[in-house]
Amino acid sequence: MFTPDLLLDLQLKYWVLLPISLAMVLVGLLRSNITYLLQPNPKLQPYKQVRESQFLFKAKQFRENNDILTTEEFEMRKNYYIKTLKSDEFYASKPNVAKTDEFSPLDPTQNEALMSMAKSNLLNYIPQTLIMGWVNYFFAGFVIMKLPFALTDGFKAMLQNGIDTPNLNVRYVSSISWYFVNLFGLKPIYSLIMGNDEAEELIKQQNQNQMPQLSGPGQPKIDKIFNNEAENIQILTHESTFDKIIERFIEKYQ
Amino acid sequence: MAIDNEFYYTPSIVANKHKLQHVQDVASLVLGVASGIMSLESINGFVFYFIGITLTNLLFYIICTEQQPYKFFKNPLHEIFIKDLFNNISGYIMMWCLIYALVKTNS
């Protein structure tokens, strides 16, 4: 060490370290609660659209899991799906009517998604900058702690912000670096405090995501998708699990 | 019995990952407190973290997955031992710094 050890005031930890941590934890909790409150309730879709996507989903399920059907059942369902997919029975709106809808920024559904994205982004940035400003303004100009590990001199300007002592050991840092350590390190504490709910929400989201979304702007027209699906079903090669099941069973347990 | 990749149920996989993450969170915080109390410095602290977290992962591997991790994870060795090694270090560093500062300024 090229400077003698500094003696730090005992009161620093009660009045600087712990308050900063506490404030950051509380603000994090507040933020997550506010995001929860600001989440828009999912709007009900018109029933025809739901029916359309559900039917497509059903056809997909048939295509992927067709091996549990016997050949006879398979043929029956295949014919039904091809016929229905090619007719316009399940279309939400007739294809020739809906030809002129292009992506417009004023479309209400689009706007809503953009708004919620902007909100969550704002909620991420505003509290962080506020706390950083608070820490910088309130606890400026003194060393608050000694880090247990040494950093290179390159970090000096950032971590010893506001202390104009050129030869001070980099391990002595000011409040802003404690803010940064907290910023990255509080993640496990948040997840311990509100871990369970988050996990449940994730699972819920996953279940919702399985529904195919058809209303996005870049999506191809619904009749194209339906025709595609019909073609996919047409070229299916069917192989039932029940074929030769007796032989396989006997072979396995002999 | 051979279990194909396609038969994983995604929500269960996600829930397992969350449990692993929970264990690792607690472990990294506790390790941070421990190394702060022992007032380890620089490289010793990081070595302590890596040894401690690997030990925890090993215990998770042996006890929680009953040594059959392929039942619960898609890619168990990578997911349990390597993937979150550096993500969790931030929590460790925070507790380490905090407790180190508390211990050091008291003496």
Coordinates of C-alpha atoms in Angstrom, one line a residue:
Chain A
M1 CA 0.0 0.0 0.0
F2 CA 1.3 3.4 -0.9
T3 CA -0.8 5.4 1.6
P4 CA -1.2 4.7 5.3
D5 CA -4.5 3.2 6.3
L6 CA -7.4 5.6 6.7
L7 CA -9.5 5.4 9.8
L8 CA -13.2 5.5 8.9
D9 CA -15.8 6.8 11.2
L10 CA -18.0 4.2 12.8
Q11 CA -21.1 6.2 12.2
L12 CA -20.6 6.0 8.4
K13 CA -22.1 2.6 8.1
Y14 CA -25.3 3.5 10.0
W15 CA -25.8 6.7 8.2
V16 CA -24.6 6.0 4.7
L17 CA -24.2 2.3 3.8
L18 CA -27.3 0.9 5.3
P19 CA -29.6 3.8 4.2
I20 CA -28.5 3.5 0.6
S21 CA -29.2 -0.3 0.6
L22 CA -32.5 0.1 2.3
A23 CA -33.6 2.9 -0.1
M24 CA -32.6 0.8 -3.1
V25 CA -34.5 -2.3 -1.8
L26 CA -37.6 -0.3 -1.0
V27 CA -37.6 1.5 -4.4
G28 CA -37.1 -1.9 -6.1
L29 CA -40.1 -3.3 -4.3
L30 CA -42.2 -0.2 -5.0
R31 CA -41.3 -0.4 -8.7
S32 CA -42.3 -4.0 -9.1
N33 CA -45.6 -3.3 -7.4
I34 CA -46.2 -0.3 -9.6
T35 CA -45.5 -2.3 -12.7
Y36 CA -47.9 -4.9 -11.5
L37 CA -50.6 -2.3 -11.0
L38 CA -50.0 -0.7 -14.3
Q39 CA -50.3 -3.9 -16.3
P40 CA -53.3 -3.5 -18.5
N41 CA -56.0 -6.0 -18.1
P42 CA -56.0 -8.3 -21.1
K43 CA -58.8 -7.2 -23.4
L44 CA -61.4 -9.7 -24.6
Q45 CA -61.0 -10.5 -28.3
P46 CA -64.0 -10.8 -30.5
Y47 CA -65.1 -14.4 -30.4
K48 CA -64.6 -15.0 -34.1
Q49 CA -60.9 -14.2 -33.9
V50 CA -60.6 -16.5 -30.9
R51 CA -62.4 -19.2 -32.7
E52 CA -60.1 -18.8 -35.7
S53 CA -56.9 -19.1 -33.7
Q54 CA -58.3 -22.0 -31.7
F55 CA -59.2 -23.9 -34.8
L56 CA -55.8 -23.4 -36.2
F57 CA -54.3 -24.5 -32.9
K58 CA -56.5 -27.6 -33.0
A59 CA -55.3 -28.4 -36.5
K60 CA -51.7 -28.0 -35.4
Q61 CA -52.2 -30.3 -32.5
F62 CA -53.7 -32.9 -34.8
R63 CA -50.7 -32.6 -37.1
E64 CA -48.2 -33.0 -34.3
N65 CA -49.9 -35.8 -32.4
N66 CA -51.6 -37.8 -35.1
D67 CA -49.8 -41.0 -34.2
I68 CA -52.1 -41.8 -31.3
L69 CA -55.0 -42.3 -33.8
T70 CA -55.8 -45.5 -35.7
T71 CA -55.6 -45.3 -39.4
E72 CA -59.4 -45.1 -39.8
E73 CA -59.7 -42.2 -37.3
F74 CA -56.8 -40.5 -38.9
E75 CA -58.2 -40.5 -42.4
M76 CA -61.5 -39.2 -41.1
R77 CA -60.0 -36.3 -39.3
K78 CA -57.6 -35.6 -42.1
N79 CA -60.4 -35.2 -44.6
Y80 CA -62.3 -33.0 -42.2
Y81 CA -59.4 -30.7 -41.5
I82 CA -58.5 -30.3 -45.1
K83 CA -62.0 -29.6 -46.1
T84 CA -62.6 -27.1 -43.3
L85 CA -59.3 -25.3 -43.6
K86 CA -59.9 -24.7 -47.3
S87 CA -63.4 -23.4 -46.8
D88 CA -63.9 -20.0 -45.1
E89 CA -66.0 -21.4 -42.2
F90 CA -63.7 -20.4 -39.4
Y91 CA -62.3 -17.1 -40.8
A92 CA -62.7 -14.2 -38.5
S93 CA -63.4 -11.8 -41.4
K94 CA -63.8 -12.7 -45.0
P95 CA -60.5 -12.4 -46.8
N96 CA -61.6 -10.1 -49.6
V97 CA -62.9 -7.5 -47.1
A98 CA -59.7 -7.4 -45.0
K99 CA -57.3 -6.7 -47.8
T100 CA -56.6 -3.1 -47.1
D101 CA -55.4 -3.2 -43.6
E102 CA -51.8 -2.1 -43.4
F103 CA -49.6 -1.3 -40.4
S104 CA -50.5 2.1 -39.1
P105 CA -49.0 3.7 -35.9
L106 CA -52.4 4.9 -34.9
D107 CA -53.9 1.4 -34.7
P108 CA -55.2 1.1 -31.1
T109 CA -53.9 -2.4 -30.4
Q110 CA -50.4 -1.4 -31.6
N111 CA -50.5 1.8 -29.6
E112 CA -51.3 -0.1 -26.4
A113 CA -48.4 -2.5 -26.8
L114 CA -46.1 0.5 -27.4
M115 CA -47.4 2.3 -24.4
S116 CA -46.9 -0.5 -22.0
M117 CA -43.4 -1.0 -23.3
A118 CA -42.6 2.7 -22.8
K119 CA -44.1 2.6 -19.4
S120 CA -42.0 -0.3 -18.2
N121 CA -38.9 1.2 -19.7
L122 CA -39.6 4.5 -17.9
L123 CA -40.2 2.6 -14.7
N124 CA -36.8 1.0 -15.1
Y125 CA -34.9 4.2 -15.7
I126 CA -36.5 6.9 -13.7
P127 CA -36.0 5.4 -10.2
Q128 CA -32.4 4.4 -11.0
T129 CA -31.5 7.9 -12.1
L130 CA -33.3 9.4 -9.2
I131 CA -31.5 7.3 -6.7
M132 CA -28.2 7.9 -8.4
G133 CA -28.8 11.6 -8.3
W134 CA -29.8 11.4 -4.6
V135 CA -26.7 9.4 -3.7
N136 CA -24.4 11.7 -5.6
Y137 CA -25.9 14.8 -4.1
F138 CA -26.5 13.7 -0.6
F139 CA -23.4 11.6 0.1
A140 CA -20.9 13.4 -2.1
G141 CA -17.3 14.1 -1.2
F142 CA -16.2 11.6 1.3
V143 CA -14.8 8.1 1.5
I144 CA -17.4 5.7 3.0
M145 CA -15.8 2.3 2.8
K146 CA -12.9 0.1 2.0
L147 CA -13.5 -2.6 -0.6
P148 CA -12.2 -6.1 0.2
F149 CA -10.6 -6.4 -3.2
A150 CA -8.3 -4.1 -5.2
L151 CA -9.3 -2.6 -8.5
T152 CA -7.0 -1.1 -11.1
D153 CA -6.3 2.6 -11.2
G154 CA -8.5 3.0 -14.1
F155 CA -11.6 2.9 -11.9
K156 CA -10.2 5.7 -9.7
A157 CA -12.1 8.5 -11.4
M158 CA -15.4 6.7 -11.3
L159 CA -15.3 5.1 -7.8
Q160 CA -13.6 8.0 -6.0
N161 CA -15.9 10.5 -7.5
G162 CA -15.6 13.8 -5.7
I163 CA -12.5 13.0 -3.7
D164 CA -9.5 14.9 -5.1
T165 CA -6.7 12.9 -3.5
P166 CA -4.4 11.7 -6.3
N167 CA -2.6 9.1 -4.3
L168 CA -5.4 7.5 -2.4
N169 CA -5.6 3.7 -2.6
V170 CA -8.3 2.6 -5.0
R171 CA -9.8 0.4 -2.3
Y172 CA -11.2 3.3 -0.5
V173 CA -14.3 4.3 -2.4
S174 CA -17.0 6.9 -2.2
S175 CA -20.8 6.4 -2.0
I176 CA -21.4 6.2 -5.7
S177 CA -19.5 2.9 -5.9
W178 CA -21.6 1.4 -3.1
Y179 CA -24.6 2.4 -5.2
F180 CA -23.2 0.5 -8.2
V181 CA -22.4 -2.6 -6.1
N182 CA -26.0 -2.5 -4.8
L183 CA -27.4 -2.0 -8.3
F184 CA -25.9 -5.2 -9.5
G185 CA -26.0 -7.1 -6.2
L186 CA -29.6 -6.7 -5.1
K187 CA -31.0 -9.1 -7.7
P188 CA -30.8 -12.2 -5.4
I189 CA -32.4 -10.2 -2.6
Y190 CA -35.3 -9.1 -4.8
S191 CA -35.8 -12.6 -6.0
L192 CA -35.8 -13.9 -2.5
I193 CA -38.4 -11.4 -1.4
M194 CA -40.7 -11.8 -4.3
G195 CA -39.5 -15.0 -5.9
N196 CA -42.5 -17.2 -5.7
D197 CA -44.9 -14.9 -7.4
E198 CA -42.5 -14.3 -10.2
A199 CA -42.1 -18.0 -10.9
E200 CA -45.9 -18.4 -11.0
E201 CA -46.2 -15.5 -13.4
L202 CA -43.6 -17.0 -15.7
I203 CA -45.5 -20.2 -15.9
K204 CA -48.7 -18.4 -16.6
Q205 CA -47.1 -16.4 -19.3
Q206 CA -45.7 -19.6 -20.9
N207 CA -49.2 -21.1 -21.0
Q208 CA -50.5 -18.0 -22.6
N209 CA -47.8 -17.9 -25.2
Q210 CA -48.8 -21.2 -26.6
M211 CA -51.8 -19.6 -28.2
P212 CA -50.9 -18.6 -31.7
Q213 CA -51.2 -14.9 -32.2
L214 CA -52.6 -13.9 -35.6
S215 CA -53.3 -10.2 -35.3
G216 CA -49.8 -8.8 -35.6
P217 CA -49.0 -6.4 -38.4
G218 CA -46.3 -8.4 -40.1
Q219 CA -48.4 -11.6 -40.1
P220 CA -49.5 -13.1 -43.4
K221 CA -53.2 -13.2 -44.3
I222 CA -55.3 -15.8 -42.5
D223 CA -56.3 -17.6 -45.6
K224 CA -52.6 -18.2 -46.5
I225 CA -52.0 -19.7 -43.1
F226 CA -55.1 -21.9 -43.3
N227 CA -54.1 -23.1 -46.8
N228 CA -50.6 -23.8 -45.6
E229 CA -51.9 -25.8 -42.7
A230 CA -54.2 -27.7 -45.0
E231 CA -51.2 -28.6 -47.3
N232 CA -49.2 -29.7 -44.3
I233 CA -52.0 -32.0 -43.2
Q234 CA -52.3 -33.3 -46.8
I235 CA -48.7 -34.5 -46.9
L236 CA -48.8 -36.1 -43.4
T237 CA -47.5 -39.6 -43.3
H238 CA -49.5 -41.4 -40.7
E239 CA -47.9 -44.0 -38.5
S240 CA -50.0 -45.2 -35.7
T241 CA -48.7 -46.3 -32.3
F242 CA -51.2 -49.1 -32.3
D243 CA -49.6 -50.7 -35.3
K244 CA -47.9 -53.9 -34.2
I245 CA -48.4 -53.0 -30.6
I246 CA -48.9 -56.6 -29.6
E247 CA -45.6 -57.7 -31.1
R248 CA -43.7 -54.9 -29.4
F249 CA -45.3 -55.6 -26.1
I250 CA -44.5 -59.3 -26.2
E251 CA -40.9 -58.5 -27.3
K252 CA -40.4 -56.1 -24.5
Y253 CA -41.7 -58.3 -21.6
Q254 CA -40.5 -61.6 -22.8
Chain B
M1 CA -36.3 -46.2 -20.1
A2 CA -35.1 -43.7 -22.6
I3 CA -36.6 -40.3 -22.2
D4 CA -36.7 -38.3 -25.4
N5 CA -35.9 -34.6 -25.4
E6 CA -39.4 -33.9 -26.7
F7 CA -41.1 -35.1 -23.6
Y8 CA -40.0 -32.3 -21.3
Y9 CA -42.8 -30.3 -19.9
T10 CA -41.6 -26.7 -20.2
P11 CA -43.3 -25.2 -17.1
S12 CA -41.8 -27.9 -14.9
I13 CA -38.3 -27.2 -16.4
V14 CA -38.8 -23.5 -15.7
A15 CA -39.9 -24.3 -12.1
N16 CA -36.8 -26.5 -11.6
K17 CA -34.6 -23.7 -12.8
H18 CA -36.2 -21.3 -10.4
K19 CA -35.5 -23.7 -7.5
L20 CA -31.9 -24.0 -8.6
Q21 CA -31.7 -20.2 -8.8
H22 CA -33.2 -19.8 -5.3
V23 CA -30.6 -22.2 -3.9
Q24 CA -27.8 -20.3 -5.6
D25 CA -29.1 -16.9 -4.5
V26 CA -29.2 -18.0 -0.9
A27 CA -25.8 -19.7 -1.2
S28 CA -24.1 -16.6 -2.7
L29 CA -25.5 -14.3 -0.1
V30 CA -24.5 -16.6 2.8
L31 CA -21.0 -17.1 1.3
G32 CA -20.7 -13.3 1.0
V33 CA -21.6 -12.9 4.7
A34 CA -19.2 -15.6 5.6
S35 CA -16.3 -14.2 3.7
G36 CA -17.0 -10.7 5.1
I37 CA -16.9 -12.0 8.6
M38 CA -13.6 -13.8 7.9
S39 CA -12.5 -10.6 6.2
L40 CA -11.0 -12.3 3.2
E41 CA -9.3 -10.0 0.8
S42 CA -8.9 -9.8 -3.0
I43 CA -8.2 -13.1 -4.6
N44 CA -8.9 -15.2 -1.5
G45 CA -12.5 -14.0 -1.5
F46 CA -13.1 -14.9 -5.1
V47 CA -11.5 -18.4 -4.6
F48 CA -13.7 -18.8 -1.6
Y49 CA -16.8 -18.0 -3.7
F50 CA -16.0 -20.4 -6.4
I51 CA -15.2 -23.2 -4.1
G52 CA -18.3 -22.5 -2.0
I53 CA -20.7 -22.2 -4.9
T54 CA -19.4 -25.3 -6.6
L55 CA -19.8 -27.2 -3.3
T56 CA -23.4 -26.0 -3.0
N57 CA -24.1 -27.0 -6.6
L58 CA -22.6 -30.4 -5.9
L59 CA -24.9 -30.8 -2.9
F60 CA -27.8 -29.7 -5.1
Y61 CA -26.8 -32.3 -7.7
I62 CA -26.5 -35.1 -5.1
I63 CA -29.5 -34.3 -2.8
C64 CA -32.1 -32.4 -4.8
T65 CA -31.8 -34.2 -8.1
E66 CA -31.1 -37.6 -6.5
Q67 CA -28.2 -38.0 -8.9
Q68 CA -30.5 -38.2 -11.8
P69 CA -30.4 -34.7 -13.1
Y70 CA -31.5 -35.6 -16.6
K71 CA -35.0 -36.1 -15.2
F72 CA -35.2 -32.4 -14.2
F73 CA -32.9 -30.4 -16.5
K74 CA -32.3 -30.4 -20.2
N75 CA -28.6 -29.9 -19.9
P76 CA -27.8 -30.6 -16.2
L77 CA -24.1 -30.3 -16.0
H78 CA -23.9 -26.9 -17.8
E79 CA -27.1 -25.5 -16.1
I80 CA -26.2 -26.5 -12.6
F81 CA -22.5 -25.9 -12.4
I82 CA -21.4 -23.3 -15.0
K83 CA -24.2 -21.2 -16.3
D84 CA -24.9 -18.9 -13.4
L85 CA -21.5 -18.9 -11.9
F86 CA -20.8 -15.3 -12.9
N87 CA -24.3 -14.0 -12.6
N88 CA -24.5 -14.9 -9.0
I89 CA -21.2 -13.3 -8.1
S90 CA -22.7 -9.8 -7.9
G91 CA -24.8 -10.7 -4.9
Y92 CA -21.8 -12.3 -3.3
I93 CA -19.7 -9.2 -3.9
M94 CA -22.4 -7.0 -2.4
M95 CA -22.7 -9.0 0.9
W96 CA -18.9 -9.4 1.0
C97 CA -18.3 -5.6 0.7
L98 CA -21.1 -4.8 3.2
I99 CA -20.1 -7.2 5.9
Y100 CA -16.4 -6.5 5.3
A101 CA -17.0 -2.8 5.8
L102 CA -19.0 -3.4 9.0
V103 CA -16.4 -5.8 10.5
K104 CA -13.5 -3.6 9.6
T105 CA -14.8 -0.3 10.8
N106 CA -15.7 -1.9 14.1
S107 CA -12.3 -3.0 15.0

